[in-house]
mmCIF file of C-alpha atoms and ligand atoms in Angstrom:
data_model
loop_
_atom_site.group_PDB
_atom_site.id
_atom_site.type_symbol
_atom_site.label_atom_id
_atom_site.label_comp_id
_atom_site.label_asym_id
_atom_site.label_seq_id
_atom_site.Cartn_x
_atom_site.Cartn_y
_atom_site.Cartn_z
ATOM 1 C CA UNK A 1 -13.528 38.712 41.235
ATOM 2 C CA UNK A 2 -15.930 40.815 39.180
ATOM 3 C CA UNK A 3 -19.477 40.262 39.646
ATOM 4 C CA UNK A 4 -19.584 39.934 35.987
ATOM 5 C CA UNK A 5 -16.858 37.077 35.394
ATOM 6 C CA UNK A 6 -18.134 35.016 38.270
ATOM 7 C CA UNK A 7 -21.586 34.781 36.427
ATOM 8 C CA UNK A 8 -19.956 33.034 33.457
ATOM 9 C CA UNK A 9 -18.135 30.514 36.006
ATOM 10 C CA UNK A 10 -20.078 27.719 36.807
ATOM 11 C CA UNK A 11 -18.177 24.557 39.111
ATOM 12 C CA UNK A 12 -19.862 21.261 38.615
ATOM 13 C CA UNK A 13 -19.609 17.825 39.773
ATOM 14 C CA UNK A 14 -20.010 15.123 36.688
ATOM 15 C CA UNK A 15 -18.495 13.303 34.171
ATOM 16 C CA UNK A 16 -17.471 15.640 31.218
ATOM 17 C CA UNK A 17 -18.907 13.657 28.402
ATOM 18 C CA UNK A 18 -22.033 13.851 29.420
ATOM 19 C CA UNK A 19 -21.933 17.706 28.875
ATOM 20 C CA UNK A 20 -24.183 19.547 26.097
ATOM 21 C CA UNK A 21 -21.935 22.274 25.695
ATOM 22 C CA UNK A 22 -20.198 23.871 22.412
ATOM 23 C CA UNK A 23 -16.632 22.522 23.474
ATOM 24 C CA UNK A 24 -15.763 20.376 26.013
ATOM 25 C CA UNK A 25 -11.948 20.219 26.930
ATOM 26 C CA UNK A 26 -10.034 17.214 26.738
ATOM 27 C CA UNK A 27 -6.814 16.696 29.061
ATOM 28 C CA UNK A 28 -4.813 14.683 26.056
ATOM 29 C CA UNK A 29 -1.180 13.203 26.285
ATOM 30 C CA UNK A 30 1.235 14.605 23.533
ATOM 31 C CA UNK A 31 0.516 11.810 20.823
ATOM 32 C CA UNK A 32 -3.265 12.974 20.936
ATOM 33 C CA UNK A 33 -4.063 9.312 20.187
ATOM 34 C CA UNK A 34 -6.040 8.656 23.387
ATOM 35 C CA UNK A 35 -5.280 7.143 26.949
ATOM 36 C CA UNK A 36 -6.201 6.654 30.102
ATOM 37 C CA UNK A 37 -8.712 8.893 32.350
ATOM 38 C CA UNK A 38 -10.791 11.518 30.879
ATOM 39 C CA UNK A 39 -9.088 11.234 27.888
ATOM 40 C CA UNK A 40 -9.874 7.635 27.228
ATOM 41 C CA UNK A 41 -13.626 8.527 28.483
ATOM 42 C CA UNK A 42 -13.809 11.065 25.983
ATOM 43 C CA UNK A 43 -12.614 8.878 23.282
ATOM 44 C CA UNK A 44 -14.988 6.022 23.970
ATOM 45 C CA UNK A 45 -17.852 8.356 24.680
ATOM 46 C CA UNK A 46 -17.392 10.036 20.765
ATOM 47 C CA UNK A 47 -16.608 6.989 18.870
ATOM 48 C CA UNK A 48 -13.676 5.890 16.427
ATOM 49 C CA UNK A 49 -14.102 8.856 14.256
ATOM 50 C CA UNK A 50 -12.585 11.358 17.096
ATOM 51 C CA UNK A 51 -9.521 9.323 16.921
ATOM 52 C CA UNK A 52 -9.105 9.488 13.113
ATOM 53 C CA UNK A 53 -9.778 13.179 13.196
ATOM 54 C CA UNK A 54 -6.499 12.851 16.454
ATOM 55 C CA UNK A 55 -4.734 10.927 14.139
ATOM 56 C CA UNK A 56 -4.645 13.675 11.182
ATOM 57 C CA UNK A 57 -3.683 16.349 13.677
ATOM 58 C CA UNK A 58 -0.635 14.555 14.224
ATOM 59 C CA UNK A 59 0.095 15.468 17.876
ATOM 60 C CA UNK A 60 0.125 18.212 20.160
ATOM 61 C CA UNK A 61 2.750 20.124 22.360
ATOM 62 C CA UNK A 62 2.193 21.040 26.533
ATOM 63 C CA UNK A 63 0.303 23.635 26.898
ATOM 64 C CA UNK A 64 -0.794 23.910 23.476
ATOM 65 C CA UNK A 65 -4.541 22.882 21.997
ATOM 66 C CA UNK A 66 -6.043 21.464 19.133
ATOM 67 C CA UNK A 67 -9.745 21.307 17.687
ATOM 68 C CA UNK A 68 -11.681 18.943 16.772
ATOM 69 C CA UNK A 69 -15.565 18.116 16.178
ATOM 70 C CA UNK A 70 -17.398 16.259 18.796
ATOM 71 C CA UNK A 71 -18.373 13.101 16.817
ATOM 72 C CA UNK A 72 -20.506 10.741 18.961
ATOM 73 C CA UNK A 73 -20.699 13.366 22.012
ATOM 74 C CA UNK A 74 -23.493 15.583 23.181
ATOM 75 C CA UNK A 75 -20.532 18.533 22.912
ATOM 76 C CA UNK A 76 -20.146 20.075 19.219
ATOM 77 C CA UNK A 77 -16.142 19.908 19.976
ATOM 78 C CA UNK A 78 -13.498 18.702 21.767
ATOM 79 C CA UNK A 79 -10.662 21.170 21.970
ATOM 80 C CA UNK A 80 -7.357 19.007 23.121
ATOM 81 C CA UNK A 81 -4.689 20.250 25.314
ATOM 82 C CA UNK A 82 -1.597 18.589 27.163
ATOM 83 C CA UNK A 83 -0.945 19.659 30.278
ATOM 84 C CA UNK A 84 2.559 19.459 31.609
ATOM 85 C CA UNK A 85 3.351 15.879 34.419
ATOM 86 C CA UNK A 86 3.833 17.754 37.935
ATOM 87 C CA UNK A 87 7.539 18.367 38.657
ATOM 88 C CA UNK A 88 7.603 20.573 41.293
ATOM 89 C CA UNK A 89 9.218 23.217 39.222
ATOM 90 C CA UNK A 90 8.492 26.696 37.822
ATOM 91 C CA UNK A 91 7.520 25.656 34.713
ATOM 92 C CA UNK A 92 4.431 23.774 35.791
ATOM 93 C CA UNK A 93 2.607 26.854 36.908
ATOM 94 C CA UNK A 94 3.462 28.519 33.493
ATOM 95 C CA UNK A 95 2.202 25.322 30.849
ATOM 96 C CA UNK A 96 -0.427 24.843 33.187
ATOM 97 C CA UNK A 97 -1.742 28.261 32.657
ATOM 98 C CA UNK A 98 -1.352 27.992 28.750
ATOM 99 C CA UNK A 99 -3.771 24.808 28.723
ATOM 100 C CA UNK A 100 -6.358 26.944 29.556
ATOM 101 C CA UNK A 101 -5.637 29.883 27.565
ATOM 102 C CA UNK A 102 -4.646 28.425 24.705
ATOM 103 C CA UNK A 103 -7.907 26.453 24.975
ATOM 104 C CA UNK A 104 -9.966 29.330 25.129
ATOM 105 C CA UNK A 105 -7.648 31.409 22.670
ATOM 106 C CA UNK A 106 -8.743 28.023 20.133
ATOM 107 C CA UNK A 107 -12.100 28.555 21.168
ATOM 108 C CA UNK A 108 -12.701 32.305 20.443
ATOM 109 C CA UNK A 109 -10.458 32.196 17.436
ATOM 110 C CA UNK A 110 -12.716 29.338 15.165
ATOM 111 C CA UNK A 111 -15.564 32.130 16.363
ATOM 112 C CA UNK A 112 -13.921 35.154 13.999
ATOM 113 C CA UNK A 113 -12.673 32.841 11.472
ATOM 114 C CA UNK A 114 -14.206 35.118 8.236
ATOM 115 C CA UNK A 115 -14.040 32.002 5.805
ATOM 116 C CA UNK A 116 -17.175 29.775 7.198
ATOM 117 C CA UNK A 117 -14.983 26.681 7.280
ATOM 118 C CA UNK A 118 -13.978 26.242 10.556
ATOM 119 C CA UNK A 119 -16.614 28.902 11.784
ATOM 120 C CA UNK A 120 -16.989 26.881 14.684
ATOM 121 C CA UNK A 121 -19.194 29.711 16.990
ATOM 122 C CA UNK A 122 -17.985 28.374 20.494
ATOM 123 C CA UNK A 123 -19.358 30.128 23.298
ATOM 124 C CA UNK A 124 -19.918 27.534 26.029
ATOM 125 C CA UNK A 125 -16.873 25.248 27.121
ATOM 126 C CA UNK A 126 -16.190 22.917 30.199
ATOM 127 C CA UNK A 127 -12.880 21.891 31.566
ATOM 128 C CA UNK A 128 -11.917 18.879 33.531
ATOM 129 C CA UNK A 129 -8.782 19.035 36.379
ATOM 130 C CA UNK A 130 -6.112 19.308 33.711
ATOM 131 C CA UNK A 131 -2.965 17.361 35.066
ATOM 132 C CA UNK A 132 -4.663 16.513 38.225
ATOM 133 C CA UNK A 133 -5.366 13.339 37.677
ATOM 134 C CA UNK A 134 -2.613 10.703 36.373
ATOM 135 C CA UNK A 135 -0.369 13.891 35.909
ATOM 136 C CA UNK A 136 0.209 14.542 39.542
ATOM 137 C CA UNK A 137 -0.609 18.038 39.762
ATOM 138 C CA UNK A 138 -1.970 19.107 43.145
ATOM 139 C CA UNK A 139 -5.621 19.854 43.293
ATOM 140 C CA UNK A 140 -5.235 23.060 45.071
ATOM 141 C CA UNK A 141 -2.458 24.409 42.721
ATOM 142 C CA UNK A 142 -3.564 23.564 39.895
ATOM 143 C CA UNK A 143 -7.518 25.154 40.324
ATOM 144 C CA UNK A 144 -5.667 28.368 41.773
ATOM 145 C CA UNK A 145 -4.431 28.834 38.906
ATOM 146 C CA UNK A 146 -7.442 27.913 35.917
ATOM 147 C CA UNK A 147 -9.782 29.750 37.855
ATOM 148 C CA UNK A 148 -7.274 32.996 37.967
ATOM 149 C CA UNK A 149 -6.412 32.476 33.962
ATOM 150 C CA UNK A 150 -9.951 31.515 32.831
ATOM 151 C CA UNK A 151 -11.210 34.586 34.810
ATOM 152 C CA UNK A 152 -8.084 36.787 33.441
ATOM 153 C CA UNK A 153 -9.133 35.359 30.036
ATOM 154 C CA UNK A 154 -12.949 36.274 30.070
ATOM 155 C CA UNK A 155 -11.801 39.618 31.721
ATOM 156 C CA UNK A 156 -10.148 40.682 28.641
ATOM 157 C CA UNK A 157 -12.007 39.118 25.801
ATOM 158 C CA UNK A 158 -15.098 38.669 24.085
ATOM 159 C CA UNK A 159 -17.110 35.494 22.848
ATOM 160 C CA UNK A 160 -17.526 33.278 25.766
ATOM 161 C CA UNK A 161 -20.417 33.028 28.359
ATOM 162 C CA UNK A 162 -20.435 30.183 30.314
ATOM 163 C CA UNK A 163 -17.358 28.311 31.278
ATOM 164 C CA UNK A 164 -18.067 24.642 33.280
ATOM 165 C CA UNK A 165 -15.093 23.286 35.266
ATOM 166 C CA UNK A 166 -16.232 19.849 35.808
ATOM 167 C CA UNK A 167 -14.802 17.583 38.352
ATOM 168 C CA UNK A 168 -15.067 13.984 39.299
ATOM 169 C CA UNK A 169 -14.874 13.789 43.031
ATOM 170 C CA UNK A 170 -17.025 16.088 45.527
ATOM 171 C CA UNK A 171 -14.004 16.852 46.979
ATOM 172 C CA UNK A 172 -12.811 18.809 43.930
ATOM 173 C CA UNK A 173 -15.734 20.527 43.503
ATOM 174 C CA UNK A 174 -15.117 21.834 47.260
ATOM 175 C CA UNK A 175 -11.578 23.076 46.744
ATOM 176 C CA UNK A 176 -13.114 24.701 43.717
ATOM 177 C CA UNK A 177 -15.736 26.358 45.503
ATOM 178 C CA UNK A 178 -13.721 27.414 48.280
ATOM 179 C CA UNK A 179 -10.649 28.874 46.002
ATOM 180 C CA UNK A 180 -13.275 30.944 43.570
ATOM 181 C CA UNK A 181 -14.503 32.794 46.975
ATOM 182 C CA UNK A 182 -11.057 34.578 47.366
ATOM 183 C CA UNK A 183 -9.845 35.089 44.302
HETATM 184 P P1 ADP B 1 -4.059 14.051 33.425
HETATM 185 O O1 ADP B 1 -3.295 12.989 32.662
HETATM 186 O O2 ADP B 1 -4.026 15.404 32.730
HETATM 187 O O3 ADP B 1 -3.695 14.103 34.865
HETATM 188 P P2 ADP B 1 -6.495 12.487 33.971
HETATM 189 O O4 ADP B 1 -7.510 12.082 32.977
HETATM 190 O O5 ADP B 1 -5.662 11.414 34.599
HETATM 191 O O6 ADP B 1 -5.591 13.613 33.250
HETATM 192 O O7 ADP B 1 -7.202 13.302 35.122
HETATM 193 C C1 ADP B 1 -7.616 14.632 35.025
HETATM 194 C C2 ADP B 1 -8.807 14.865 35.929
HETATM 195 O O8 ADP B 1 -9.990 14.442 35.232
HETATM 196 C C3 ADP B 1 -8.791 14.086 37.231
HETATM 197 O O9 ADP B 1 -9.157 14.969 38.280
HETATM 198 C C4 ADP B 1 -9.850 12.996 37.031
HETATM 199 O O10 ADP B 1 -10.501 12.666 38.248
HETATM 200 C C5 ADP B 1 -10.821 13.696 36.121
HETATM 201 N N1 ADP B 1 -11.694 12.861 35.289
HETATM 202 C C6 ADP B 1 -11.507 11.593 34.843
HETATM 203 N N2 ADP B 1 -12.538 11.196 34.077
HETATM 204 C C7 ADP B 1 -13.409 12.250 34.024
HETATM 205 C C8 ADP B 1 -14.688 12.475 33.404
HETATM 206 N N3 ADP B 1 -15.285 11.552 32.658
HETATM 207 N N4 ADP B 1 -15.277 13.703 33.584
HETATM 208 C C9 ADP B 1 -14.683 14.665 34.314
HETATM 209 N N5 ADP B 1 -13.497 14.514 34.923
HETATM 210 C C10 ADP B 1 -12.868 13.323 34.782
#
């Protein structure tokens, strides 16, 4: 990986919500109305008015995002994406992927917005595991493939320095560590 991309990456244990950062990612279920795991940590951590900002939103697709502000959280936002329940099948790989593009396509697009409403000027974001938890995907899949797209993503365009993935478990952040070396 370019010398350049890795010094945006950064691979973190901790607990997302605790993260001063301009976006923090949320791994959401379709209804964007809150559950279990980081989602439900998220939602607790920002307070009701997250959920009534969810609730006008109206739900979200797999591998699709949506933003919203951070409320009660040290983070500015929370950008929202569904990643797809492990199957075992093609498909995974490719919704998978989209979380994390489309998250940092929703990022980088409230930056150029030219009307100042949503001119959200995100330039630090942190992921959690997306789908690795209650979602089934396999650890070691599923960081092949955001470190490759994330790096892929700040390869080809502009507006974001620092990207956090955040895990739980020390054991993540080791299969993190040791997939970033060769890729
Ligand atoms: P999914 O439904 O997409 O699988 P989960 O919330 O069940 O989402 O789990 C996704 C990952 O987030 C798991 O690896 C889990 O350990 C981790 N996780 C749970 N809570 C937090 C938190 N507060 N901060 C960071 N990571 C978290």
């Amino acid at each position: 990986m370019k010398e350049e991309i890795l010094k945006k990456i950064e691979i973190r244990q901790g607990d997302i919500t605790e993260l001063q950062v301009d976006a923090i990612v949320n791994a959401a279920n379709s209804s964007l109305l809150g559950g279990g795991g980081v989602d439900g940590a998220i939602h607790r951590a920002a307070g009701p008015g997250l959920l009534d900002e969810c609730k006008k939103i109206g739900g979200c697709p797999t591998g699709e995002a949506r933003i919203t502000y951070g409320h009660n959280l040290f983070a500015k936002h929370v950008i929202h994406t569904v990643g797809p329940v492990y199957s075992g099948k093609p498909q995974d790989k490719y919704l998978l992927e989209n979380c994390y593009r489309n998250s940092l396509f929703t990022a980088i697009n409230c930056n150029v917005k030219p009307i100042a409403l949503m001119h959200h000027n995100i330039k630090s974001i942190a992921f959690p595991a997306i789908s690795c938890g209650v979602y089934g995907y396999p650890i070691r899949e599923a960081c092949e493939i955001a470190i490759k797209t994330v790096a892929n993503f700040l390869d080809e365009y502009w507006g974001i320095d620092q990207v956090i993935f955040i895990l739980f478990s020390e054991e993540d952040v080791e299969v993190y560590k040791e997939t970033i070396k060769w890729l």
